[in-house]
PDB file of C-alpha atoms in Angstrom:
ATOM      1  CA  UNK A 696      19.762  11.393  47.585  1.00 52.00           C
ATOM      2  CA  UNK A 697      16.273  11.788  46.323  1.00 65.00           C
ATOM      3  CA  UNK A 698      13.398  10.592  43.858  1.00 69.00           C
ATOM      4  CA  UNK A 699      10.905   9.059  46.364  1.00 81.00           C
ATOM      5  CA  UNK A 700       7.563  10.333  46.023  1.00 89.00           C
ATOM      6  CA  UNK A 701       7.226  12.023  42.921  1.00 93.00           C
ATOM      7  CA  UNK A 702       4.617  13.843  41.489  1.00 95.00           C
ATOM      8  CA  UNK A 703       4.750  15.764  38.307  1.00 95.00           C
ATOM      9  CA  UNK A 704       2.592  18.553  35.958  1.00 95.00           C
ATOM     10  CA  UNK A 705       2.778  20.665  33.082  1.00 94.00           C
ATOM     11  CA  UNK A 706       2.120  24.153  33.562  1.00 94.00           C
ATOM     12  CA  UNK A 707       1.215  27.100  31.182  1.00 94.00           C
ATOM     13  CA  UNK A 708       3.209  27.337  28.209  1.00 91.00           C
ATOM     14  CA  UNK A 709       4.369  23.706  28.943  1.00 92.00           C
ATOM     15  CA  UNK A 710       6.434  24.650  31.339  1.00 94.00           C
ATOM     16  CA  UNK A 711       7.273  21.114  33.316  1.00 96.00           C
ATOM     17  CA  UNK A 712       7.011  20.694  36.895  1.00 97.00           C
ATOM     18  CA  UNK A 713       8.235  18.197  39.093  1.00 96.00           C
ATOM     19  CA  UNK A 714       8.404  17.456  42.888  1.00 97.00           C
ATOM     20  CA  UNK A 715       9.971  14.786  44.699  1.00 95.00           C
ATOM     21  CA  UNK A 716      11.094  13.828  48.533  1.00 94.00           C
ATOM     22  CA  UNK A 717      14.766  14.006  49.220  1.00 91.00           C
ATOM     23  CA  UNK A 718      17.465  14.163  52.581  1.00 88.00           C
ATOM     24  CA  UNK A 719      17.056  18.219  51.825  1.00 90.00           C
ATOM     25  CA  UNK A 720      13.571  17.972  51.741  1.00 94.00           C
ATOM     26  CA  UNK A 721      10.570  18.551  49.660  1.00 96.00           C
ATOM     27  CA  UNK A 722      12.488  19.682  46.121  1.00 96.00           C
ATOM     28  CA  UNK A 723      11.203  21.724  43.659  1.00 97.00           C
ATOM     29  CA  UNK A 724      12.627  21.196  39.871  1.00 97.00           C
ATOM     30  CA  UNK A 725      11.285  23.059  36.491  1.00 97.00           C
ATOM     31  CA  UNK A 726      11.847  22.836  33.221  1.00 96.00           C
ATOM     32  CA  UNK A 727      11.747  25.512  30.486  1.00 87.00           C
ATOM     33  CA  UNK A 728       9.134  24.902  27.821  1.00 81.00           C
ATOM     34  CA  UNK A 729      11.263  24.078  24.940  1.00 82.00           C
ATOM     35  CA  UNK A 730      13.980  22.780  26.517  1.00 83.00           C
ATOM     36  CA  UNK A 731      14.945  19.475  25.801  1.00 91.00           C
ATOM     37  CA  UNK A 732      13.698  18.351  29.525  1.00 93.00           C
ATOM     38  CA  UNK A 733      15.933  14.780  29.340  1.00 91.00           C
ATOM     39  CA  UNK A 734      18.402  16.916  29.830  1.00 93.00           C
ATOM     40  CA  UNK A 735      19.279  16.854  33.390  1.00 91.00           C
ATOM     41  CA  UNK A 736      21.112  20.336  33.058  1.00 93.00           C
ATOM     42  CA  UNK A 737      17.664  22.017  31.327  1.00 95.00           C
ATOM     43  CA  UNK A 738      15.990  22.061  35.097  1.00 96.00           C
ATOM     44  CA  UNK A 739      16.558  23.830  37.724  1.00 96.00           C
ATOM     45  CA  UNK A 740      15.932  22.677  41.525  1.00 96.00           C
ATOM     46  CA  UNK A 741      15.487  24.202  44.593  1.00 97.00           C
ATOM     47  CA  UNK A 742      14.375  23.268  48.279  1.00 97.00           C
ATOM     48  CA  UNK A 743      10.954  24.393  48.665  1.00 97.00           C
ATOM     49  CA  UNK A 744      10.819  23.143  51.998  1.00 97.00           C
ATOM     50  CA  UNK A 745      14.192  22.409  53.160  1.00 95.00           C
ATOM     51  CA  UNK A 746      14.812  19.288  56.193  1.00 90.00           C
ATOM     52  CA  UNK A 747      14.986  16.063  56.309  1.00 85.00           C
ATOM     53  CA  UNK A 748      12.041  13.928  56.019  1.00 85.00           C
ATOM     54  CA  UNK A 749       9.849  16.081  54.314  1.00 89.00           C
ATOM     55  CA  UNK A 750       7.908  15.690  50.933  1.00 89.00           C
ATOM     56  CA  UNK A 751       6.680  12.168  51.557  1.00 92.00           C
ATOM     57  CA  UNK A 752       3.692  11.687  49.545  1.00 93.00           C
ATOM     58  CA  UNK A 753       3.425  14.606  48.020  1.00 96.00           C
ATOM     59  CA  UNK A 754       1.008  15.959  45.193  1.00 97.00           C
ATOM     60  CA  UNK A 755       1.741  18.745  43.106  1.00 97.00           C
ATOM     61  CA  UNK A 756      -0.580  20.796  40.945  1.00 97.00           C
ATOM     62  CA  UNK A 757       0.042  23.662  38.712  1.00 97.00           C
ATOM     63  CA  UNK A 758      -3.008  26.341  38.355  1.00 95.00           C
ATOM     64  CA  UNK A 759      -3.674  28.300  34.899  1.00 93.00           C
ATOM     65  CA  UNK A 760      -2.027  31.530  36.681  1.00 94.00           C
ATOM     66  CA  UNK A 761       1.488  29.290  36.946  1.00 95.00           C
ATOM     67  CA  UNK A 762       0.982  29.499  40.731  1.00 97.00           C
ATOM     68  CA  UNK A 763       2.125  26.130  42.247  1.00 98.00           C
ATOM     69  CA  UNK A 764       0.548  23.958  44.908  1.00 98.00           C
ATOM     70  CA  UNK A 765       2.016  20.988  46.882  1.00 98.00           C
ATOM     71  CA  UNK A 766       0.607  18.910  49.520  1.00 98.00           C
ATOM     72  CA  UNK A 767       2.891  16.832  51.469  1.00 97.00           C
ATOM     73  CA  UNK A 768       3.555  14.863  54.419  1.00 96.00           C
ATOM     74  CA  UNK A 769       6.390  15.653  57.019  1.00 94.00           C
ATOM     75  CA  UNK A 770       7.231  12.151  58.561  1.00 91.00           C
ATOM     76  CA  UNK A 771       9.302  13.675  61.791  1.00 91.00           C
ATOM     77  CA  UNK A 772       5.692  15.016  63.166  1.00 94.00           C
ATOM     78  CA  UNK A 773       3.688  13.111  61.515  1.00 95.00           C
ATOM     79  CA  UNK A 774       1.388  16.021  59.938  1.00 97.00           C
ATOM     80  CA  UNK A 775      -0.241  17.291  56.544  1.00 97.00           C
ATOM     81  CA  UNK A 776       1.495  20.085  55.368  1.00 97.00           C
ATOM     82  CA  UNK A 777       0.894  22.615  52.462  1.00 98.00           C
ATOM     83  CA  UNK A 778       3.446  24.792  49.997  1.00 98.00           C
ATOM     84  CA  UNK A 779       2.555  27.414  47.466  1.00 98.00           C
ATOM     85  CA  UNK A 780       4.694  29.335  45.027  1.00 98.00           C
ATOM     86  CA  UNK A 781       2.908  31.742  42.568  1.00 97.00           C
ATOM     87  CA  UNK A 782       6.091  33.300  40.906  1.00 96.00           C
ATOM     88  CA  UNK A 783       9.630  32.562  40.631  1.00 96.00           C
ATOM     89  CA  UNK A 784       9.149  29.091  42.404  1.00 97.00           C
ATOM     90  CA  UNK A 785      12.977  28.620  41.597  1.00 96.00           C
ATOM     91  CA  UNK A 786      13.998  30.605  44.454  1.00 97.00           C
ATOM     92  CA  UNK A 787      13.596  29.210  47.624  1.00 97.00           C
ATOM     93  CA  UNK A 788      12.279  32.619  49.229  1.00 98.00           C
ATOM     94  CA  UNK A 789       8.948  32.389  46.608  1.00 98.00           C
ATOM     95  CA  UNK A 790       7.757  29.687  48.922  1.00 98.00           C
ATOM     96  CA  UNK A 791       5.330  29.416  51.741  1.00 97.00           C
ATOM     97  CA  UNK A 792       4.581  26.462  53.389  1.00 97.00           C
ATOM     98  CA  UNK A 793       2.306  25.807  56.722  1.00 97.00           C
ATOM     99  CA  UNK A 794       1.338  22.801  58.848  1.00 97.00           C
ATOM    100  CA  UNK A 795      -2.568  21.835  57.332  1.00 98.00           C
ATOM    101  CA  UNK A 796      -2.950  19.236  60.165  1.00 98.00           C
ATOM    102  CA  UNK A 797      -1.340  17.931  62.770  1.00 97.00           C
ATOM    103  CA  UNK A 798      -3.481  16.025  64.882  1.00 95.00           C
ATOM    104  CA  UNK A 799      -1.891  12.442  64.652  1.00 94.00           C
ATOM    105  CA  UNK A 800      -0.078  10.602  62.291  1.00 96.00           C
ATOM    106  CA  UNK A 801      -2.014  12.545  59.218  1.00 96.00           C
ATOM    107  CA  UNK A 802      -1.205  13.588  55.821  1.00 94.00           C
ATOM    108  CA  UNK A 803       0.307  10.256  54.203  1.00 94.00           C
ATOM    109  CA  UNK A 804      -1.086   9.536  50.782  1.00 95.00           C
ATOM    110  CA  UNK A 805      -2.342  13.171  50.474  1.00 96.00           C
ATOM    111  CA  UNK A 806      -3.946  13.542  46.960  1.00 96.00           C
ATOM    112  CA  UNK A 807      -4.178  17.790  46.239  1.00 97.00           C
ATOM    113  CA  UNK A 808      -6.477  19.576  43.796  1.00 96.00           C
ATOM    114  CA  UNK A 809      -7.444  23.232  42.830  1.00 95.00           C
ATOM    115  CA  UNK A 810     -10.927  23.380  41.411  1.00 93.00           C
ATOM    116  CA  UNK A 811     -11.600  26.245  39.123  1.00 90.00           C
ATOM    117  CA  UNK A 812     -12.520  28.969  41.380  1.00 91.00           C
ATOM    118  CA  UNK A 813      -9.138  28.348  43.096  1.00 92.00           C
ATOM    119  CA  UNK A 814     -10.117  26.264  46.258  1.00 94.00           C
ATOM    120  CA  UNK A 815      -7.392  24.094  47.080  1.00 96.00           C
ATOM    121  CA  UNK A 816      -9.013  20.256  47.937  1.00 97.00           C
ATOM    122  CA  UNK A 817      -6.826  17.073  49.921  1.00 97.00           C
ATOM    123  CA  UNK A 818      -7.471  13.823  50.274  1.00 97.00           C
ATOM    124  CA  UNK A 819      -5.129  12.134  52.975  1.00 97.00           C
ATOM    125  CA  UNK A 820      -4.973   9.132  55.549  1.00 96.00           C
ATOM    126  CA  UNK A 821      -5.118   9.909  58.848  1.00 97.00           C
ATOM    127  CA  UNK A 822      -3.170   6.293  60.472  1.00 96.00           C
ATOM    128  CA  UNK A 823      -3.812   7.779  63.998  1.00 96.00           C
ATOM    129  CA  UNK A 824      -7.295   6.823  63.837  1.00 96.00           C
ATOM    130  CA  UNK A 825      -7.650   5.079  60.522  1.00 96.00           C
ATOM    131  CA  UNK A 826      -9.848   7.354  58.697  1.00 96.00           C
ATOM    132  CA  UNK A 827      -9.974   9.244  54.996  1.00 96.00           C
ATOM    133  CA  UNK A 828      -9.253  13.111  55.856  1.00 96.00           C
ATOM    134  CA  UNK A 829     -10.257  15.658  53.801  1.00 97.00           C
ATOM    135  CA  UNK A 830      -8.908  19.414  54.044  1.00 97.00           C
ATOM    136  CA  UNK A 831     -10.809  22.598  52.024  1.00 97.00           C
ATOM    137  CA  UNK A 832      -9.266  26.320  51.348  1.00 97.00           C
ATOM    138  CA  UNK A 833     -10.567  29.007  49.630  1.00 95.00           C
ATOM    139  CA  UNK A 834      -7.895  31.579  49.997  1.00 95.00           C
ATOM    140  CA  UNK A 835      -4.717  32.557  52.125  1.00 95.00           C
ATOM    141  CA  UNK A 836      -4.119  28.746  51.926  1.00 96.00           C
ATOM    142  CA  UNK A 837      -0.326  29.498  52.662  1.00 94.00           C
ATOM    143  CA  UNK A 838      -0.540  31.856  55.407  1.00 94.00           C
ATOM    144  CA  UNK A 839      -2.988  30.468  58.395  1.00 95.00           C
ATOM    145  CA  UNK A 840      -3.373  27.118  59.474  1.00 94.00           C
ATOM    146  CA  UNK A 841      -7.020  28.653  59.819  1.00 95.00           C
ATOM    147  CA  UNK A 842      -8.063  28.896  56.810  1.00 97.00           C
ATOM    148  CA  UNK A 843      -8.351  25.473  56.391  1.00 98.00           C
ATOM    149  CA  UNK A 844     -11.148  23.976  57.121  1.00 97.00           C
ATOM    150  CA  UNK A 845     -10.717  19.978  57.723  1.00 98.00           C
ATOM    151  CA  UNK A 846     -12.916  17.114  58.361  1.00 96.00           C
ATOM    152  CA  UNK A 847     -13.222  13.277  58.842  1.00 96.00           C
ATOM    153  CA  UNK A 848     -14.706  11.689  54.753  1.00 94.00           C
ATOM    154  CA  UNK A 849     -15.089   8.034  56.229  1.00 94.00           C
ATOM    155  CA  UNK A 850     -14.243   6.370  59.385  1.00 94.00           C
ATOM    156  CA  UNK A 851     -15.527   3.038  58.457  1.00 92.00           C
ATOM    157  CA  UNK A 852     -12.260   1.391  59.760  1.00 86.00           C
ATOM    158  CA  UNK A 853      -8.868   1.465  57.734  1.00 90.00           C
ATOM    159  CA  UNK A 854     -10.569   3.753  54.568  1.00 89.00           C
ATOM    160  CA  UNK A 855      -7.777   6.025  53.181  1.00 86.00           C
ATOM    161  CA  UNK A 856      -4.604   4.644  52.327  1.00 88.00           C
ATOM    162  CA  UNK A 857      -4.115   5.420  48.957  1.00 89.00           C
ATOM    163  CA  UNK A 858      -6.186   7.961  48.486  1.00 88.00           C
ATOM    164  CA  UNK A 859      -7.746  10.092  44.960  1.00 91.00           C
ATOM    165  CA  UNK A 860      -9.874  12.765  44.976  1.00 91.00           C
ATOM    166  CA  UNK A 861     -11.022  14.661  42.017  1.00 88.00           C
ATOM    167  CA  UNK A 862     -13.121  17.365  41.343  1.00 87.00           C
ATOM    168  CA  UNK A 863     -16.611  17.141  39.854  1.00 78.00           C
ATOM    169  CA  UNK A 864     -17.323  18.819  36.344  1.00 73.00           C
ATOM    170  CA  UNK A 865     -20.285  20.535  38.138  1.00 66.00           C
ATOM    171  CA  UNK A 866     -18.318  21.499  41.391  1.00 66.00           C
ATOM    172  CA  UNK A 867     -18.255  18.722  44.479  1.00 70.00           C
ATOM    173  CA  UNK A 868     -15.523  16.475  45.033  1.00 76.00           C
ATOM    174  CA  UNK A 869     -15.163  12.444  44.699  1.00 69.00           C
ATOM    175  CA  UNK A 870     -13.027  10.573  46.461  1.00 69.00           C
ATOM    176  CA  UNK A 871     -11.545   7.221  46.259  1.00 68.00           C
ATOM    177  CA  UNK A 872      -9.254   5.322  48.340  1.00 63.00           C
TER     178      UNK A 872
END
């Protein structure tokens, strides 16, 4: 069974995008520009993170290159995790995915966002210690848990749930929760 948390995008060459949280995990489904995409045969799905309870709360994004981003929350653990695909993302092998943050219950109601320069942004709610989280990285945002750099936005009590963030048309970030 699946369909809870969806999130969806167009890519380049209109190329549709979808994610959504299922009993196999966080799954992955494109369709073909063209295609007649209400047509449940004209996509094609895969696992891009395979387990149960993963993919809650996710938010996809799909950069100019094609290359796809999802932020997500793994409800097992408890943390913020992160899954990139920059070719082929029908394959299950064309993913990486990596644990953003795990200290806590963080990650639900994560809110993703690649600027121009390719940072990847995250907005997320951190119910451990009711606070707005925010997670930043520049590059090799798929392959160390260190290349993230993450920080407390507001700890005003309860400020989070629900959270937005978009970037600024001169660079910066805004957030809303």
């Amino acid at each position: 069974t699946g369909g809870s948390y969806s999130s969806i995008a167009a890519g380049p060459g209109g190329v549709l995008h979808l994610t959504y949280d299922s009993t196999a995990g966080l799954i992955y489904l494109q369709c073909s520009a063209g295609a007649a995409c209400t047509n449940p045969l004209n996509w094609t799905s895969v696992a891009a993170d395979a387990g149960v309870n993963r993919g809650f709360h996710n938010s996809l994004v799909v950069e100019p290159s094609g290359a796809v981003d999802v932020a997500y929350y793994i409800s097992s653990s408890g943390d913020l995790k992160y899954a990139r695909c920059t070719t082929g993302c029908t394959a299950a092998a064309n993913w990486s995915t990596i644990t953003v943050d795990a200290a806590g219950t963080v990650g639900t109601y994560a809110d993703l966002a690649v600027d121009a320069a390719g940072v990847a942004h995250v907005s997320y709610y951190d119910a451990t210690n009711q606070d707005l989280r925010y997670a930043r990285c520049a590059s090799g945002c798929a392959t160390s848990a260190l290349n993230w750099t993450l920080r407390t936005a507001d700890s005003s009590g309860n400020a989070g749930n629900y959270s937005s963030l978009a970037i600024a048309p001169l660079g910066g970030v805004a957030f809303s929760s």
